[in-house]
Amino acid sequence: MKLPTHINEIRDQLLSDQILWRDALKSLKEATAKKKPWHYKEWKQERDELIKDSCIQCGHGNDQMVLQHLWHPRKIDVIFEQLAKTKLEANAVLKEQYIEELLENSDELNNFPIGERECCPKCESTNVRFRKTRDEWDCISTKSRGGRVVWRCGHSFKAPLMKQEPTPDQKREISRIKGELKHKAFVKFDETPIREAYGKQAVLESIKDTERYLSLKDTTTFCKKCAYLMDVKQLLLCPNCKDYLPIWHVYSCSSEKCCSNLI
């Protein structure tokens, strides 16, 4: 199936700069929402010509075969990311460097008053509680692994040590200050203009993807079970393993050691 006339018109207008890429993208989304590709007469005719009587993958045959796409158009956000990848990565490096400089040179952080907290004389954890009934302190510090407690201090003592460590309120204030500094960096190194610089190219590539999808050249015949497993479960029938396995496995499977990458 060829591109519908309205999509060709949008592409021509975009190429000649008669419309902005944002308007082109909006028009494409509106058109797609109104009428899906498989609602076109041409699509149905070509489907009837291409579809087989049995599933190419499992061999099952009935009257409920589907024309399965093995390739799908990229989402517009993915196209933007791919086109701007180099500049986005460079921008991210500069942003992280700027954040480090802000944190390192912040007078508010460098001069922040740190209080003292009671801690356990044995493990120096501040996770301690005073028990009025016994007039002593208990250390309730623990370490967990895999959701299970593997170590517990449990030390009881009369007088705690004092350790310089921010109180919960001070930790919240420090977090707030750091958050404001990071926000400043995100504003300075905003990624939006970088992506939008590729707006026209991204929309044109999206139309190109749509053209390939509508051509039906990346299709085969599947039964409903195989189509469901691929689309929903991301599974294909591996011709070597004779089992439904993740798509990445089937594509990388070799006839000699088909399961070596699953062990």
Short mmCIF file of C-alpha atoms in Angstrom, two decimals, residues 82-252:
data_model
loop_
_atom_site.label_atom_id
_atom_site.label_comp_id
_atom_site.label_asym_id
_atom_site.label_seq_id
_atom_site.Cartn_x
_atom_site.Cartn_y
_atom_site.Cartn_z
CA GLN A 82 18.48 8.78 17.97
CA LEU A 83 19.03 11.92 15.90
CA ALA A 84 20.19 14.03 18.85
CA LYS A 85 22.08 11.27 20.67
CA THR A 86 25.61 12.72 20.27
CA LYS A 87 24.63 16.23 21.31
CA LEU A 88 22.45 14.96 24.17
CA GLU A 89 25.33 12.89 25.55
CA ALA A 90 27.71 15.88 25.33
CA ASN A 91 25.10 18.07 27.01
CA ALA A 92 24.67 15.51 29.81
CA VAL A 93 28.42 15.52 30.50
CA LEU A 94 28.49 19.33 30.71
CA LYS A 95 25.42 19.30 32.95
CA GLU A 96 26.99 16.83 35.40
CA GLN A 97 30.20 18.88 35.51
CA TYR A 98 28.19 22.04 36.20
CA ILE A 99 26.26 20.30 39.00
CA GLU A 100 29.53 19.19 40.62
CA GLU A 101 30.84 22.76 40.45
CA LEU A 102 27.65 24.17 41.97
CA LEU A 103 27.70 21.66 44.84
CA GLU A 104 31.42 22.13 45.46
CA ASN A 105 31.27 25.94 45.46
CA SER A 106 27.98 26.36 47.32
CA ASP A 107 28.53 28.60 50.34
CA GLU A 108 25.22 27.44 51.76
CA LEU A 109 26.32 23.79 51.72
CA ASN A 110 29.94 24.40 52.71
CA ASN A 111 28.89 26.46 55.73
CA PHE A 112 25.89 24.38 56.68
CA PRO A 113 25.82 23.79 60.47
CA ILE A 114 25.99 20.07 61.23
CA GLY A 115 24.61 19.00 64.57
CA GLU A 116 25.48 16.08 66.82
CA ARG A 117 23.45 12.92 67.29
CA GLU A 118 23.53 10.09 69.79
CA CYS A 119 25.13 6.90 68.47
CA CYS A 120 25.93 3.39 69.60
CA PRO A 121 29.37 3.02 71.31
CA LYS A 122 29.76 -0.40 69.66
CA CYS A 123 28.82 0.13 65.99
CA GLU A 124 28.52 3.94 65.90
CA SER A 125 25.08 3.76 64.30
CA THR A 126 22.71 6.64 65.06
CA ASN A 127 19.77 4.23 64.89
CA VAL A 128 19.38 4.14 68.67
CA ARG A 129 16.42 4.50 71.05
CA PHE A 130 16.25 5.58 74.69
CA ARG A 131 14.16 3.27 76.89
CA LYS A 132 12.70 5.20 79.80
CA THR A 133 11.53 2.09 81.63
CA ARG A 134 15.12 0.77 81.83
CA ASP A 135 16.90 4.12 81.83
CA GLU A 136 19.25 2.98 79.07
CA TRP A 137 19.74 3.04 75.33
CA ASP A 138 19.25 0.24 72.76
CA CYS A 139 20.91 0.05 69.35
CA ILE A 140 18.41 -1.20 66.79
CA SER A 141 20.75 -1.03 63.80
CA THR A 142 20.41 -3.91 61.31
CA LYS A 143 21.76 -4.98 57.93
CA SER A 144 19.63 -6.78 55.38
CA ARG A 145 20.34 -8.87 52.32
CA GLY A 146 17.69 -10.10 49.93
CA GLY A 147 14.94 -8.82 52.21
CA ARG A 148 16.30 -10.77 55.23
CA VAL A 149 18.03 -9.35 58.30
CA VAL A 150 21.56 -10.82 58.31
CA TRP A 151 23.04 -8.72 61.12
CA ARG A 152 21.63 -6.99 64.19
CA CYS A 153 23.62 -4.96 66.71
CA GLY A 154 21.26 -5.11 69.72
CA HIS A 155 23.79 -3.42 72.02
CA SER A 156 22.38 -1.81 75.21
CA PHE A 157 24.24 0.99 76.95
CA LYS A 158 23.80 3.68 79.57
CA ALA A 159 25.47 6.61 77.83
CA PRO A 160 25.63 7.10 74.05
CA LEU A 161 28.52 8.55 72.12
CA MET A 162 27.97 11.82 70.30
CA LYS A 163 28.57 11.79 66.55
CA GLN A 164 28.60 14.70 64.13
CA GLU A 165 25.83 13.88 61.67
CA PRO A 166 22.92 15.85 60.21
CA THR A 167 19.60 15.45 61.94
CA PRO A 168 16.58 14.36 59.84
CA ASP A 169 15.50 18.01 59.52
CA GLN A 170 19.01 19.03 58.48
CA LYS A 171 19.12 16.22 55.90
CA ARG A 172 15.86 17.47 54.41
CA GLU A 173 17.26 21.01 54.22
CA ILE A 174 20.48 19.81 52.57
CA SER A 175 18.41 17.82 50.07
CA ARG A 176 16.33 20.92 49.30
CA ILE A 177 19.45 23.02 48.65
CA LYS A 178 20.95 20.35 46.39
CA GLY A 179 17.64 20.05 44.53
CA GLU A 180 17.59 23.79 43.79
CA LEU A 181 21.17 23.69 42.51
CA LYS A 182 20.41 20.70 40.27
CA HIS A 183 17.29 22.44 38.94
CA LYS A 184 19.47 25.41 38.02
CA ALA A 185 21.72 23.07 36.02
CA PHE A 186 18.76 21.41 34.27
CA VAL A 187 17.46 24.84 33.21
CA LYS A 188 20.89 25.93 31.96
CA PHE A 189 21.43 22.68 30.01
CA ASP A 190 17.84 22.12 28.89
CA GLU A 191 17.62 19.22 26.40
CA THR A 192 14.45 20.44 24.67
CA PRO A 193 16.12 22.87 22.20
CA ILE A 194 18.62 20.14 21.22
CA ARG A 195 15.84 17.73 20.30
CA GLU A 196 13.71 20.37 18.58
CA ALA A 197 16.61 21.32 16.30
CA TYR A 198 15.96 17.96 14.62
CA GLY A 199 12.18 18.50 14.38
CA LYS A 200 11.86 18.62 10.60
CA GLN A 201 14.22 15.66 10.08
CA ALA A 202 12.45 13.62 12.77
CA VAL A 203 9.00 14.11 11.21
CA LEU A 204 10.34 13.21 7.76
CA GLU A 205 11.90 10.03 9.14
CA SER A 206 8.63 9.21 10.87
CA ILE A 207 6.81 9.50 7.54
CA LYS A 208 9.47 7.30 5.95
CA ASP A 209 8.87 4.68 8.66
CA THR A 210 5.14 4.88 8.01
CA GLU A 211 5.73 4.39 4.29
CA ARG A 212 7.74 1.24 4.98
CA TYR A 213 5.07 -0.07 7.36
CA LEU A 214 2.30 0.51 4.83
CA SER A 215 4.26 -1.28 2.11
CA LEU A 216 3.66 -4.57 3.99
CA LYS A 217 7.09 -5.81 2.93
CA ASP A 218 8.02 -6.71 6.53
CA THR A 219 5.11 -9.10 7.02
CA THR A 220 4.48 -12.80 7.25
CA THR A 221 1.56 -15.09 8.07
CA PHE A 222 1.00 -16.05 11.70
CA CYS A 223 -1.78 -17.84 13.52
CA LYS A 224 -3.45 -15.84 16.27
CA LYS A 225 -1.48 -17.66 18.98
CA CYS A 226 1.91 -16.87 17.45
CA ALA A 227 0.86 -13.27 16.77
CA TYR A 228 -0.29 -12.84 20.39
CA LEU A 229 2.93 -14.32 21.81
CA MET A 230 5.05 -12.03 19.66
CA ASP A 231 3.09 -8.81 20.19
CA VAL A 232 2.22 -9.22 23.88
CA LYS A 233 4.77 -11.65 25.33
CA GLN A 234 7.70 -10.82 23.02
CA LEU A 235 8.17 -14.52 22.21
CA LEU A 236 8.94 -16.30 18.96
CA LEU A 237 9.12 -20.00 18.13
CA CYS A 238 12.82 -20.82 17.91
CA PRO A 239 13.35 -23.18 14.93
CA ASN A 240 16.36 -24.76 16.67
CA CYS A 241 15.06 -25.04 20.23
CA LYS A 242 11.49 -25.88 19.17
CA ASP A 243 10.07 -23.69 21.90
CA TYR A 244 8.67 -20.17 22.31
CA LEU A 245 11.58 -18.05 23.55
CA PRO A 246 12.42 -14.33 23.83
CA ILE A 247 12.83 -12.57 20.50
CA TRP A 248 16.45 -11.66 21.23
CA HIS A 249 17.28 -15.34 21.68
CA VAL A 250 15.66 -16.45 18.43
CA TYR A 251 17.47 -13.75 16.45
CA SER A 252 20.86 -14.72 17.95
#
